[in-house]
Tab-separated table of C-alpha atoms and ligand atoms in Angstrom:
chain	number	residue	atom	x	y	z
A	1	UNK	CA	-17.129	24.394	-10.295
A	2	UNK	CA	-14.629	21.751	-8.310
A	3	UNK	CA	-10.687	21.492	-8.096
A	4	UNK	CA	-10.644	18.134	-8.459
A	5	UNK	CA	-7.604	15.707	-8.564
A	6	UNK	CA	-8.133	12.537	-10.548
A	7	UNK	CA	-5.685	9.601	-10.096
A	8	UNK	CA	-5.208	7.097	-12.939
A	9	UNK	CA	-3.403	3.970	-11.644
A	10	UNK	CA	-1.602	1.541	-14.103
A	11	UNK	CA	-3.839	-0.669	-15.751
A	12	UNK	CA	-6.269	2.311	-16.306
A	13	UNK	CA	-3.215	3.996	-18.538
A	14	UNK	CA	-1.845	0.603	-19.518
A	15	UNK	CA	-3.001	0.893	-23.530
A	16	UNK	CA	-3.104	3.837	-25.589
A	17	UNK	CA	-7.003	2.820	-26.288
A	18	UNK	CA	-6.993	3.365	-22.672
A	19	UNK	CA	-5.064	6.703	-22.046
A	20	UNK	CA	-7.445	7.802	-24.584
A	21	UNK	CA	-10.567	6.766	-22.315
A	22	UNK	CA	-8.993	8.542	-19.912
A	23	UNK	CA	-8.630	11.875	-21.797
A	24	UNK	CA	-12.282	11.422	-22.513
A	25	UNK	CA	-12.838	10.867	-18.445
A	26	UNK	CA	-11.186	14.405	-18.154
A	27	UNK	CA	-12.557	15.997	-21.217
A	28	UNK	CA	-16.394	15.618	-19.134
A	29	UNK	CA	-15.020	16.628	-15.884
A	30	UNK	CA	-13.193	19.668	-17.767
A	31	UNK	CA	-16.185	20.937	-19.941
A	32	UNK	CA	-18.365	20.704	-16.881
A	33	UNK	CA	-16.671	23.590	-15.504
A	34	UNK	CA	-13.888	21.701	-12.977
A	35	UNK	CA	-10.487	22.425	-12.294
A	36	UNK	CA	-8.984	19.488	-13.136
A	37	UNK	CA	-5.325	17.791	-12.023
A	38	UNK	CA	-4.445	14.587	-12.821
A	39	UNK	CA	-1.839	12.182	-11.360
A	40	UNK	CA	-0.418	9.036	-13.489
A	41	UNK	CA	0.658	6.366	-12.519
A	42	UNK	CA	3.291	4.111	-15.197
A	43	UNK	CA	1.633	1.809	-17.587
A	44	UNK	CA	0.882	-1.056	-16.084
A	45	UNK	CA	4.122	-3.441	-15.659
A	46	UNK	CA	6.599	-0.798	-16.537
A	47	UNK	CA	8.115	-0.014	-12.989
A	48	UNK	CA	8.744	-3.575	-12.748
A	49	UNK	CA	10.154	-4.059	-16.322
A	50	UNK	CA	12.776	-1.207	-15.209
A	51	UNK	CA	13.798	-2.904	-12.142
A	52	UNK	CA	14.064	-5.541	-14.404
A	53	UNK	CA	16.457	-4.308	-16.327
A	54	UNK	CA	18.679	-2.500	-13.212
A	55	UNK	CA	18.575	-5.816	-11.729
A	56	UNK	CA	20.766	-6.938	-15.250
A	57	UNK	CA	23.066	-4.802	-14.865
A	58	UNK	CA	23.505	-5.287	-10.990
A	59	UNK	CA	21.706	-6.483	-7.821
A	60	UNK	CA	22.911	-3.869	-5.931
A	61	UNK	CA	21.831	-1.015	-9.012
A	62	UNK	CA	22.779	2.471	-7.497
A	63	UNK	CA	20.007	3.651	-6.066
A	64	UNK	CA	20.037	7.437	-7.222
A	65	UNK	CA	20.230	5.815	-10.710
A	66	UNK	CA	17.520	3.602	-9.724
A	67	UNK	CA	15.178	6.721	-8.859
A	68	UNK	CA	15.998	8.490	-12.311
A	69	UNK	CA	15.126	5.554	-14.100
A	70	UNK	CA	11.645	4.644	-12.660
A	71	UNK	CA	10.557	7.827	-12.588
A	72	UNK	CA	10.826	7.711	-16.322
A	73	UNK	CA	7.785	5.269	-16.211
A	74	UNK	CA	5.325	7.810	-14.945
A	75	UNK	CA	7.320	10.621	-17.433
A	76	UNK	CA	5.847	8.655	-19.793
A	77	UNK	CA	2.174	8.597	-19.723
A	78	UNK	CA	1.997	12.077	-18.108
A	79	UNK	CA	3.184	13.330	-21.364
A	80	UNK	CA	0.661	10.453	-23.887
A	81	UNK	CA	-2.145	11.743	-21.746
A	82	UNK	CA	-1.624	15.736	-22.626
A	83	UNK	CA	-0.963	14.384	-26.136
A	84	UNK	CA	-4.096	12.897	-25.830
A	85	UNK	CA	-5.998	16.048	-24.182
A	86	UNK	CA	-4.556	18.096	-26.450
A	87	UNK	CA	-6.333	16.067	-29.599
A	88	UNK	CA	-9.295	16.809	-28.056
A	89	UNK	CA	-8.888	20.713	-28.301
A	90	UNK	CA	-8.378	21.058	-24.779
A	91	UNK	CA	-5.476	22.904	-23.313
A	92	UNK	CA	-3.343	20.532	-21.063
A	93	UNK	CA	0.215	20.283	-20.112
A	94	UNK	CA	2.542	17.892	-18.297
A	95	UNK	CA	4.243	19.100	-15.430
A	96	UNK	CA	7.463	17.239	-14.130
A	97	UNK	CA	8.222	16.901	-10.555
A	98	UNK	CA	11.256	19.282	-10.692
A	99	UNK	CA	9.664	21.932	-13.002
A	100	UNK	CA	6.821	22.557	-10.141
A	101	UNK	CA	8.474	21.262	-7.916
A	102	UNK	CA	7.228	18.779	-5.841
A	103	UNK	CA	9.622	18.845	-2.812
A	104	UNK	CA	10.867	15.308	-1.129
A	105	UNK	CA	12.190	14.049	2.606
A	106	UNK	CA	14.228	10.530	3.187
A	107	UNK	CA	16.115	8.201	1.116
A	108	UNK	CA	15.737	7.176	-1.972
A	109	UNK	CA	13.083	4.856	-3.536
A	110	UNK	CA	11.448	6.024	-0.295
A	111	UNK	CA	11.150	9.071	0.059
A	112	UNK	CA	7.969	11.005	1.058
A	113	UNK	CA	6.115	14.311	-0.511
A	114	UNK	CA	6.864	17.427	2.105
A	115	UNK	CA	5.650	19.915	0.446
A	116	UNK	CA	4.771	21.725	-3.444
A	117	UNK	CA	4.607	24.850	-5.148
A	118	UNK	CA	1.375	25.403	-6.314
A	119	UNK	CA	2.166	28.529	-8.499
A	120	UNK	CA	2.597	27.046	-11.948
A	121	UNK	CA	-0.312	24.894	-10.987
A	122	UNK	CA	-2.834	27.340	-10.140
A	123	UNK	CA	-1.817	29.935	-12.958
A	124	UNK	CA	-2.528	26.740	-15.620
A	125	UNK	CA	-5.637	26.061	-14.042
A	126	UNK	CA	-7.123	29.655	-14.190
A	127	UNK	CA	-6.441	29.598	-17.602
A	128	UNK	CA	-8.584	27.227	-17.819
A	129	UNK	CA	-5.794	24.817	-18.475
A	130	UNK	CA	-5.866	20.507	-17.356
A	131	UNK	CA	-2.715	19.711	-15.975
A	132	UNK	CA	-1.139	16.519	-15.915
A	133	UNK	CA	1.302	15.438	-12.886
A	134	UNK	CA	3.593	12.285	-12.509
A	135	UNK	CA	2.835	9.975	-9.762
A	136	UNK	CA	5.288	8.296	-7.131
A	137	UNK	CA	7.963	10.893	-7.544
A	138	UNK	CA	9.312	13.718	-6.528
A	139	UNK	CA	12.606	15.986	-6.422
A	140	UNK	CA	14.658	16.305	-3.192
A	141	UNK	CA	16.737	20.051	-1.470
A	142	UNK	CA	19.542	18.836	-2.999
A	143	UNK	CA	17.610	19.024	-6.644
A	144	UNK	CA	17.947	14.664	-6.956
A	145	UNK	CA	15.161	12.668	-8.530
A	146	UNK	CA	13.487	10.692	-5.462
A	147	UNK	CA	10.914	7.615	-5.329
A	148	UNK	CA	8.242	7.282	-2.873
A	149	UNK	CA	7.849	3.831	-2.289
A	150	UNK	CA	5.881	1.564	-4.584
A	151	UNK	CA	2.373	2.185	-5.425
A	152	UNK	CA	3.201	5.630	-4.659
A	153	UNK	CA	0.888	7.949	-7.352
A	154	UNK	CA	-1.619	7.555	-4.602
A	155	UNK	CA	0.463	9.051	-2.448
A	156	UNK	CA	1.697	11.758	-4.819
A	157	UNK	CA	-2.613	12.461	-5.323
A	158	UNK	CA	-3.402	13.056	-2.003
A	159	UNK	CA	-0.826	15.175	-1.127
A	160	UNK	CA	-1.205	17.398	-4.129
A	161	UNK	CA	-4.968	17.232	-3.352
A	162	UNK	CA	-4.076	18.582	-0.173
A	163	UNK	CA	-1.327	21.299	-0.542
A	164	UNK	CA	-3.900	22.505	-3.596
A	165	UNK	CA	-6.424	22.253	-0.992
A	166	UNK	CA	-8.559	20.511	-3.805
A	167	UNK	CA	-12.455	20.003	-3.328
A	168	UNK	CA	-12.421	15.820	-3.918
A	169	UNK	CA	-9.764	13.485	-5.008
A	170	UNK	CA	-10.667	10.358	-6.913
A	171	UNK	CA	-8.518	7.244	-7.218
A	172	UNK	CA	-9.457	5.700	-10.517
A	173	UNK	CA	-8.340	1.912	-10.574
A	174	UNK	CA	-9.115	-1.013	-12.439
A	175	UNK	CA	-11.852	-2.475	-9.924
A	176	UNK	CA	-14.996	0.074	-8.846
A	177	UNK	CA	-13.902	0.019	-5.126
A	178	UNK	CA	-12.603	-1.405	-1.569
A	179	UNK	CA	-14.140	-4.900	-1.365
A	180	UNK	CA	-14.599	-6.938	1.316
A	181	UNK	CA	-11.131	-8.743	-0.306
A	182	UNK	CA	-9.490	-8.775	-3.403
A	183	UNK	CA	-12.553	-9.023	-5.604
A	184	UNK	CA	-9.749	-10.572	-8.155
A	185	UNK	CA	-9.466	-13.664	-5.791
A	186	UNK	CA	-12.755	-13.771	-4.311
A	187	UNK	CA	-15.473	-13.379	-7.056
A	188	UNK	CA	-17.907	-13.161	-3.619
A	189	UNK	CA	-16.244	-10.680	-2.383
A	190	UNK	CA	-18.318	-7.412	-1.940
A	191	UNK	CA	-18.192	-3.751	-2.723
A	192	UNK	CA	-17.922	-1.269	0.670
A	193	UNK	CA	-19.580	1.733	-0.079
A	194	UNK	CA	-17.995	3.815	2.784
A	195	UNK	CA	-14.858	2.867	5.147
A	196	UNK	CA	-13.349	4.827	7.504
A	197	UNK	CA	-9.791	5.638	7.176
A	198	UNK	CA	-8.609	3.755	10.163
A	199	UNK	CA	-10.075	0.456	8.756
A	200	UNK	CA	-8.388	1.606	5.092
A	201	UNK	CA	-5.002	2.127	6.563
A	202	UNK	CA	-5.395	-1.696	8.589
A	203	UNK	CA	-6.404	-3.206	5.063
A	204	UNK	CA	-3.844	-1.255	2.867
A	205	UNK	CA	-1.450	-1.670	5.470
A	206	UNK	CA	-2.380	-5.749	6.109
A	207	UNK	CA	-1.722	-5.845	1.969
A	208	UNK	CA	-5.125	-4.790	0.447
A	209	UNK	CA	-2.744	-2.723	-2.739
A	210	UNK	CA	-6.013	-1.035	-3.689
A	211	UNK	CA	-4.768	2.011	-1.754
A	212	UNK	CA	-0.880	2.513	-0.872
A	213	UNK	CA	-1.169	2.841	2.694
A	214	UNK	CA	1.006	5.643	3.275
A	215	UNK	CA	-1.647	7.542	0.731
A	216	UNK	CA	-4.491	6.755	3.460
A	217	UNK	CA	-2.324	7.802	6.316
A	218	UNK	CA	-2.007	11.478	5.101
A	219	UNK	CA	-5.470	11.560	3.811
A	220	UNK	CA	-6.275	10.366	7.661
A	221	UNK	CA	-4.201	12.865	9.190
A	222	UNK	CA	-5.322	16.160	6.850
A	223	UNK	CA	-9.444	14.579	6.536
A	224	UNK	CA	-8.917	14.307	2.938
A	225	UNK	CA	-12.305	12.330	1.719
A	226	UNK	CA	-11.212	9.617	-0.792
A	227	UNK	CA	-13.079	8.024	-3.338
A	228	UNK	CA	-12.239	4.757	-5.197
A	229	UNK	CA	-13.637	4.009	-8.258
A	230	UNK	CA	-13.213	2.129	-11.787
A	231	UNK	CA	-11.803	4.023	-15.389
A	232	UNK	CA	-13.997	1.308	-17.001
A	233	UNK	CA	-17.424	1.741	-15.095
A	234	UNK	CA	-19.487	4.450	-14.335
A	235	UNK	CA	-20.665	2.516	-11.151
A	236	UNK	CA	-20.226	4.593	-7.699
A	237	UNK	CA	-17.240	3.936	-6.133
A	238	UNK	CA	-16.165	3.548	-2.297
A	239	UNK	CA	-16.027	6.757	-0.176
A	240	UNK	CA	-13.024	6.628	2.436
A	241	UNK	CA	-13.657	9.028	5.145
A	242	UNK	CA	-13.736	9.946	8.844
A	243	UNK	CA	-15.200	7.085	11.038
A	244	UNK	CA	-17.772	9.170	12.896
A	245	UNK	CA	-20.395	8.639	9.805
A	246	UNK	CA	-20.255	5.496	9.225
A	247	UNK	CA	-22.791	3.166	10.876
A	248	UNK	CA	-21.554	-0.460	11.829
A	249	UNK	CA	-23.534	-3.171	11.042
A	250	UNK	CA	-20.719	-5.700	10.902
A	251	UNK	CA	-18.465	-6.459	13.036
A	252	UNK	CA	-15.561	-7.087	10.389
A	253	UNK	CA	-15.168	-5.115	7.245
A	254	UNK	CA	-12.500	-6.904	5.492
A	255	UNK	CA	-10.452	-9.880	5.355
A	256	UNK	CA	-6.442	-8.286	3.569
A	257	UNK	CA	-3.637	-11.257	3.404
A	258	UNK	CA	0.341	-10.790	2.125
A	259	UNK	CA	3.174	-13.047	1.372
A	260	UNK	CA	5.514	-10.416	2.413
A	261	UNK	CA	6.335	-11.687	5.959
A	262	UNK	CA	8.563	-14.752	6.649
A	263	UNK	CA	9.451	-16.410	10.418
A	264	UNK	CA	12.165	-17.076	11.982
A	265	UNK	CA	12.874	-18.676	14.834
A	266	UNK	CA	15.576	-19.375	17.253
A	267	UNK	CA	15.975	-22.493	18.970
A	268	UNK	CA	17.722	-23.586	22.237
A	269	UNK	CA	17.453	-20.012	23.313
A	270	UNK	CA	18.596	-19.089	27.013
A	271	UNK	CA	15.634	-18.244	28.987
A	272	UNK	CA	16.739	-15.755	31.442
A	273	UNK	CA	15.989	-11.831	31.733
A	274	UNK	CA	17.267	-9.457	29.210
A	275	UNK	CA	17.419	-12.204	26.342
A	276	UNK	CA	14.468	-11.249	24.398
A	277	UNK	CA	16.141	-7.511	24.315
A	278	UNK	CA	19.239	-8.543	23.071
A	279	UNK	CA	17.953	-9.993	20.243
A	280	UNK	CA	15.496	-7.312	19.155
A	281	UNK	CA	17.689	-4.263	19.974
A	282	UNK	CA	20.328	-5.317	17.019
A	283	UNK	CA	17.066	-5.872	14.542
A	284	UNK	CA	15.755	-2.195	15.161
A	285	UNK	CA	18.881	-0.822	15.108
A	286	UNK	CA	19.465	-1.838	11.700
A	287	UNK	CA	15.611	-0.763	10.563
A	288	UNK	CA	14.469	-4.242	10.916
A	289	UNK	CA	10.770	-4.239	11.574
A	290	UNK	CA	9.637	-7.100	13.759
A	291	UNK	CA	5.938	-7.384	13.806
A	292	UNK	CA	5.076	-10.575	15.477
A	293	UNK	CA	7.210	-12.236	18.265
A	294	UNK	CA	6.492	-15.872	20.540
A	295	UNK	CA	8.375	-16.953	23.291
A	296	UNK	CA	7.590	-20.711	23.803
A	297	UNK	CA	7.051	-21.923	27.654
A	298	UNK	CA	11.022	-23.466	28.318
A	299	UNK	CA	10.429	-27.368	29.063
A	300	UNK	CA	13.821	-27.405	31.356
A	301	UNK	CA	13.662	-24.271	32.735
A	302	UNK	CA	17.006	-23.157	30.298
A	303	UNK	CA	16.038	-22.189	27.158
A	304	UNK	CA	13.351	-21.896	24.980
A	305	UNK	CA	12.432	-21.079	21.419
A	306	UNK	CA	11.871	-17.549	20.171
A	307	UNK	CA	9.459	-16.940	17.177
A	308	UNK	CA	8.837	-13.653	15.386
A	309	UNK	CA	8.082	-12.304	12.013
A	310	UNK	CA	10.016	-10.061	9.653
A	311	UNK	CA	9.394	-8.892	5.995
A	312	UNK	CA	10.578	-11.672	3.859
A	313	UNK	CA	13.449	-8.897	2.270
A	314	UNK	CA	15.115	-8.613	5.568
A	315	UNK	CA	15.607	-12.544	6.285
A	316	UNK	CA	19.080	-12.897	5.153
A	317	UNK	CA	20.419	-9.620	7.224
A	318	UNK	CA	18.630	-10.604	10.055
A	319	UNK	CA	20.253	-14.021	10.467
A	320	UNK	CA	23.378	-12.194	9.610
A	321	UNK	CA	22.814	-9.921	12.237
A	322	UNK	CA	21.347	-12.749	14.887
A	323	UNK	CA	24.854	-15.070	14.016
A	324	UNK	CA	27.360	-12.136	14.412
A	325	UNK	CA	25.904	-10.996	17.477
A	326	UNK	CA	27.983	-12.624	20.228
A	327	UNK	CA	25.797	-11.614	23.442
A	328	UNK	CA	22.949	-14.280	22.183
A	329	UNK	CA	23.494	-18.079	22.644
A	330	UNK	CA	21.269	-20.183	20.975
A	331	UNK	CA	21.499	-23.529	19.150
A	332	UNK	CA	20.364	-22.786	15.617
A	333	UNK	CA	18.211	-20.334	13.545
A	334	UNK	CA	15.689	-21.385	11.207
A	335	UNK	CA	13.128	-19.709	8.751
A	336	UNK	CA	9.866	-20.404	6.827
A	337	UNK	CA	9.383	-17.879	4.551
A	338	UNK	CA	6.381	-19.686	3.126
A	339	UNK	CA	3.861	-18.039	5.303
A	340	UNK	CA	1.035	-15.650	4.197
A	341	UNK	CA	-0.725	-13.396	6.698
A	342	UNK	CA	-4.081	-13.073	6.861
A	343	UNK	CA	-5.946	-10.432	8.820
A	344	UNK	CA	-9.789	-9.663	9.815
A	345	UNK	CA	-10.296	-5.857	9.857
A	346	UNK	CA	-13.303	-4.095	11.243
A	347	UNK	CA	-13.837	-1.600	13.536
A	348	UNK	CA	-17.152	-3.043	14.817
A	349	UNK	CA	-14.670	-5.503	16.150
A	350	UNK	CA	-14.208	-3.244	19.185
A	351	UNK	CA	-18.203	-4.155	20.524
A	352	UNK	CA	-18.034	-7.492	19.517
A	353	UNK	CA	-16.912	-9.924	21.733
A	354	UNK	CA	-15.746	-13.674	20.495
A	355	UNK	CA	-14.113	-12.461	17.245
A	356	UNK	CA	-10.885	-13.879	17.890
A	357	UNK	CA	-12.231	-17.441	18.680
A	358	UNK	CA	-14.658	-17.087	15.892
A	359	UNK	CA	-11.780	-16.580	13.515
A	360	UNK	CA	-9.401	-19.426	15.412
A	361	UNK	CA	-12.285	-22.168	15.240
A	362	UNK	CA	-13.095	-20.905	11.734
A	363	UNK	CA	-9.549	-21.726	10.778
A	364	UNK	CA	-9.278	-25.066	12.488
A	365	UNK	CA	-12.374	-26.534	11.078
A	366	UNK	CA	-10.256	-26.040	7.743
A	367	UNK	CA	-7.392	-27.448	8.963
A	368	UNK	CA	-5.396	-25.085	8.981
A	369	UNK	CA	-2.399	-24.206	11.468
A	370	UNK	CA	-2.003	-20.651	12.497
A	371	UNK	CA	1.769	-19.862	13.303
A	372	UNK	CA	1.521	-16.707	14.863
A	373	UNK	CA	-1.115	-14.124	15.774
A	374	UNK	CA	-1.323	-10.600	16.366
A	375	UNK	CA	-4.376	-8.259	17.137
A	376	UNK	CA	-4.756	-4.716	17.694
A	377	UNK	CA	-8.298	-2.809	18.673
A	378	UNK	CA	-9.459	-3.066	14.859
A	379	UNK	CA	-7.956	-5.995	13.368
A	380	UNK	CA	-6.618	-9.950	14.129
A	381	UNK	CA	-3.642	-10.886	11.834
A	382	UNK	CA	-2.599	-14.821	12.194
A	383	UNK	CA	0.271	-16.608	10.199
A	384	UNK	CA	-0.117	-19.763	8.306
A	385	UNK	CA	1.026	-21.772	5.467
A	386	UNK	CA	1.167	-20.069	2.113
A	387	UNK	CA	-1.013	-22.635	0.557
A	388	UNK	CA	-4.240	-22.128	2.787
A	389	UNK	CA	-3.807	-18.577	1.671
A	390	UNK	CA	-7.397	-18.641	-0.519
A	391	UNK	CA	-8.695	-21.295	1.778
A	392	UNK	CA	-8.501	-19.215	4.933
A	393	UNK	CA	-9.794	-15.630	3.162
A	394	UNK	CA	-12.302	-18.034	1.529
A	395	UNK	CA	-13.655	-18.810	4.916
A	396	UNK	CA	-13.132	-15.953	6.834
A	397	UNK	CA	-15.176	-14.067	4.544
A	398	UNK	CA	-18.101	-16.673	4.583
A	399	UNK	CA	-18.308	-16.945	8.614
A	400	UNK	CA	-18.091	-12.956	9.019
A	401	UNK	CA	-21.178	-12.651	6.882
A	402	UNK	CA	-19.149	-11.111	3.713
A	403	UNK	CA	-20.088	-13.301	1.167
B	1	ADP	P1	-3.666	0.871	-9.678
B	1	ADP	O1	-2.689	0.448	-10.700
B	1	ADP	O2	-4.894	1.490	-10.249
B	1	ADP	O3	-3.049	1.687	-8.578
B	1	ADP	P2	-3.553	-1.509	-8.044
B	1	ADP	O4	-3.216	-2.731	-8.813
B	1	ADP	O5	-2.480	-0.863	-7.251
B	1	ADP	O6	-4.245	-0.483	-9.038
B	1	ADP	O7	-4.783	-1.802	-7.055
B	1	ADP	C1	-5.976	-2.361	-7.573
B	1	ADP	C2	-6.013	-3.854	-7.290
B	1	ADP	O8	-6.053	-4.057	-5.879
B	1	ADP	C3	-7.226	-4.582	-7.804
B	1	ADP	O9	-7.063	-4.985	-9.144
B	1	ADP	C4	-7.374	-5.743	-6.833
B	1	ADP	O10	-6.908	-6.957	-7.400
B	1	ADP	C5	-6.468	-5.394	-5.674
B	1	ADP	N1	-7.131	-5.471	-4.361
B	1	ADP	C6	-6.625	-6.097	-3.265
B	1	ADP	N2	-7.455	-6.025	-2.241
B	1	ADP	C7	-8.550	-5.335	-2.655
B	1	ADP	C8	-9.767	-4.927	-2.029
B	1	ADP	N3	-10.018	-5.210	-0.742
B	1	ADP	N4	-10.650	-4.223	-2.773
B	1	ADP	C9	-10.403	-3.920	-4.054
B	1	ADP	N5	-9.273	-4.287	-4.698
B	1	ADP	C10	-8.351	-4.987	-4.030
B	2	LIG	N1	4.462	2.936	-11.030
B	2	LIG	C1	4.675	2.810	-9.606
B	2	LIG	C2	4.531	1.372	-9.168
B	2	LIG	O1	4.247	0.507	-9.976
B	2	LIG	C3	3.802	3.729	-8.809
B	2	LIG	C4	2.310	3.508	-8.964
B	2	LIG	O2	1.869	2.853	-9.907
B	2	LIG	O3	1.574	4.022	-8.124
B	2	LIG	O4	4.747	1.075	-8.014
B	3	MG	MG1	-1.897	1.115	-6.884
């Protein structure tokens, strides 16, 4: 007999045909003895249908409001899929954030899980009960109704997996694992039977939305073994786990890309020292992330151009931001938010030398441009045109031996 927490993302709950597989996915695990505690996600679409409909009646919707009303998504098919249970004679119960409660940290719409009372939980459980929890919510001191970022019922599963100290927790989705790339894009792309959590946390991170990254971070930081694997196949899944059993055969794992970043740069900037802080010290003061940054060589020894990438959402405050602040001259700002990233992860990459000009030449035999690059020990992330997007992964995967 297991405590088991069983995740069941949107498209897996997205029909009532569906939630009803899923009941019968619980019913097996139930009558063979496990404790079981499943997180739901909203069906699929609803969370952005809501922010739909906030976004009617302002751009700016109130974002306490905001919180209540998403989390009404996940409300929603917590409550089906005890309905559900409960048709099949089996004792289940939906449990809302604030009625256990799960206990939230930060602002809203991203806030994280700190901690849980496990009472309620437990007592269910012993009497032999299935209980169902809302995903990618939680309640904060103050008793308000908090978000945690979107994609978030991983999140909300491995926490609860670990403050229930649960034996396994199992992400059911609608593919049957972490591919090489979005098998969705790339019908070549290939299953990974076990990653380590530091390669998970580069893809989810570099925009691989089969696990929210801040879900493998915890799971990382407690050794919480993950698996991934499909509502609609019994196939095995992915295991994501600590790096010390896995043995690397390749030297990259995965190829993740996003449209989320966009570049700016400044032109006619004045090369001389302390520039390059005055410009960045405004952006992280205001929680701008910067992630890439290039300083061009100055032709007349006066100024040069400055290059560097921010999320796409924070291009309009950070030109504000650049134009109001008087200490930097420069002679105009530009963007391209029309870029994708796309990034090699692997953390055979660390033995391998000539990865980064295999990737570069791979690239330029396609013809395509690469904007701006950053690497770290277990991944290379370059910048380029949003329409070589397919091209690039498309390539990437076939000289790294993915295919
Ligand atoms: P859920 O609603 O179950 O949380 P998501 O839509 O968040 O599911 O994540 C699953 C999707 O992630 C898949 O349908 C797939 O298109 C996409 N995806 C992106 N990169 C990968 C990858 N490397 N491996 C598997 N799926 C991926
Ligand atoms: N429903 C939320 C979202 O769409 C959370 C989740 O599905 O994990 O982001
Ligand atoms: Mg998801």
């Amino acid at each position: 007999m297991a405590k088991k927490v069983l995740k069941f993302g949107g498209t897996s709950v997205g029909t009532i045909d569906r939630i009803q597989h899923v009941a019968r996915i619980i019913e097996k695990e139930h009558l063979a003895g496990n404790n079981v505690v499943a997180i739901v996600s909203a069906m699929v679409g609803k969370t952005n249908e809501l922010i739909k409909l906030s976004n009617e009646i302002s751009d700016t919707f109130n974002k306490r409001e905001l919180d209540v009303l998403l989390s009404s998504g996940e409300q929603v098919t917590s409550a089906l899929l005890a309905g559900a249970l409960i048709k099949l004679n089996i004792n289940a119960k939906s449990l809302l954030n604030w009625q256990i409660p799960i206990l939230t940290e930060g602002e809203h719409s991203n806030a994280r899980i700190i901690n849980m009372n496990v009472e309620k939980i437990n007592n269910y459980l012993n009497e032999k009960g299935v209980v169902i929890i809302p995903g990618f919510q939680g309640i904060s001191k103050r008793a308000e109704i908090t978000t945690i970022g979107r994609g978030g019922s991983d999140a909300t599963a491995v926490a609860v997996a670990k403050i229930l100290n649960a034996d396994t927790c199992e992400i059911y989705t609608d593919v049957d694992g972490v591919y090489s790339t979005d098998p969705n894009k790339i019908p070549v792309a290939k299953k990974i039977d076990k990653i380590s959590y530091d390669e998970m946390l580069e893809l989810s991170s570099l925009g691989a939305k089969v696990m929210q990254s801040s879900a493998v971070q915890t799971a990382m930081m407690y050794d919480i073994p993950l698996e991934v694997k499909s509502t609609f196949t019994e196939r095995k899944g992915t295991k994501i786990f600590n790096q010390e059993n896995i043995d690397y055969t390749k030297s990259v794992t995965g190829v993740a890309y996003s449209k989320d970043d966009a570049k700016i740069t400044l032109i006619g900037v004045e090369d001389k020292p302390g520039v390059a802080a005055n410009i960045f010290e405004p952006l992280s003061k205001a929680q701008i992330n910067v992630d890439m940054v290039i300083q061009n060589i100055s032709s007349d020894q006066k100024t040069t151009d400055v290059t560097f990438t921010v999320k796409r959402d924070d291009v309009a405050r950070t030109k504000e931001i650049l134009r109001e602040k008087g200490e930097i001259n420069y002679k105009d700002i530009i963007h391209n938010d029309k870029v994708a990233k796309v990034s090699i992860v692997g953390a055979g990459m660390v033995s391998t030398p000539g990865i980064t000009y295999k990737m570069f030449r791979g690239l330029s035999d396609e013809g395509i441009n690469i904007l701006a690059i950053s690497t770290s020990e277990i991944k290379l992330s370059v910048i380029i045109d949003e329409d070589n997007t397919l091209n690039a992964i498309k390539k990437l995967h076939t000289i790294f031996d993915l295919d």
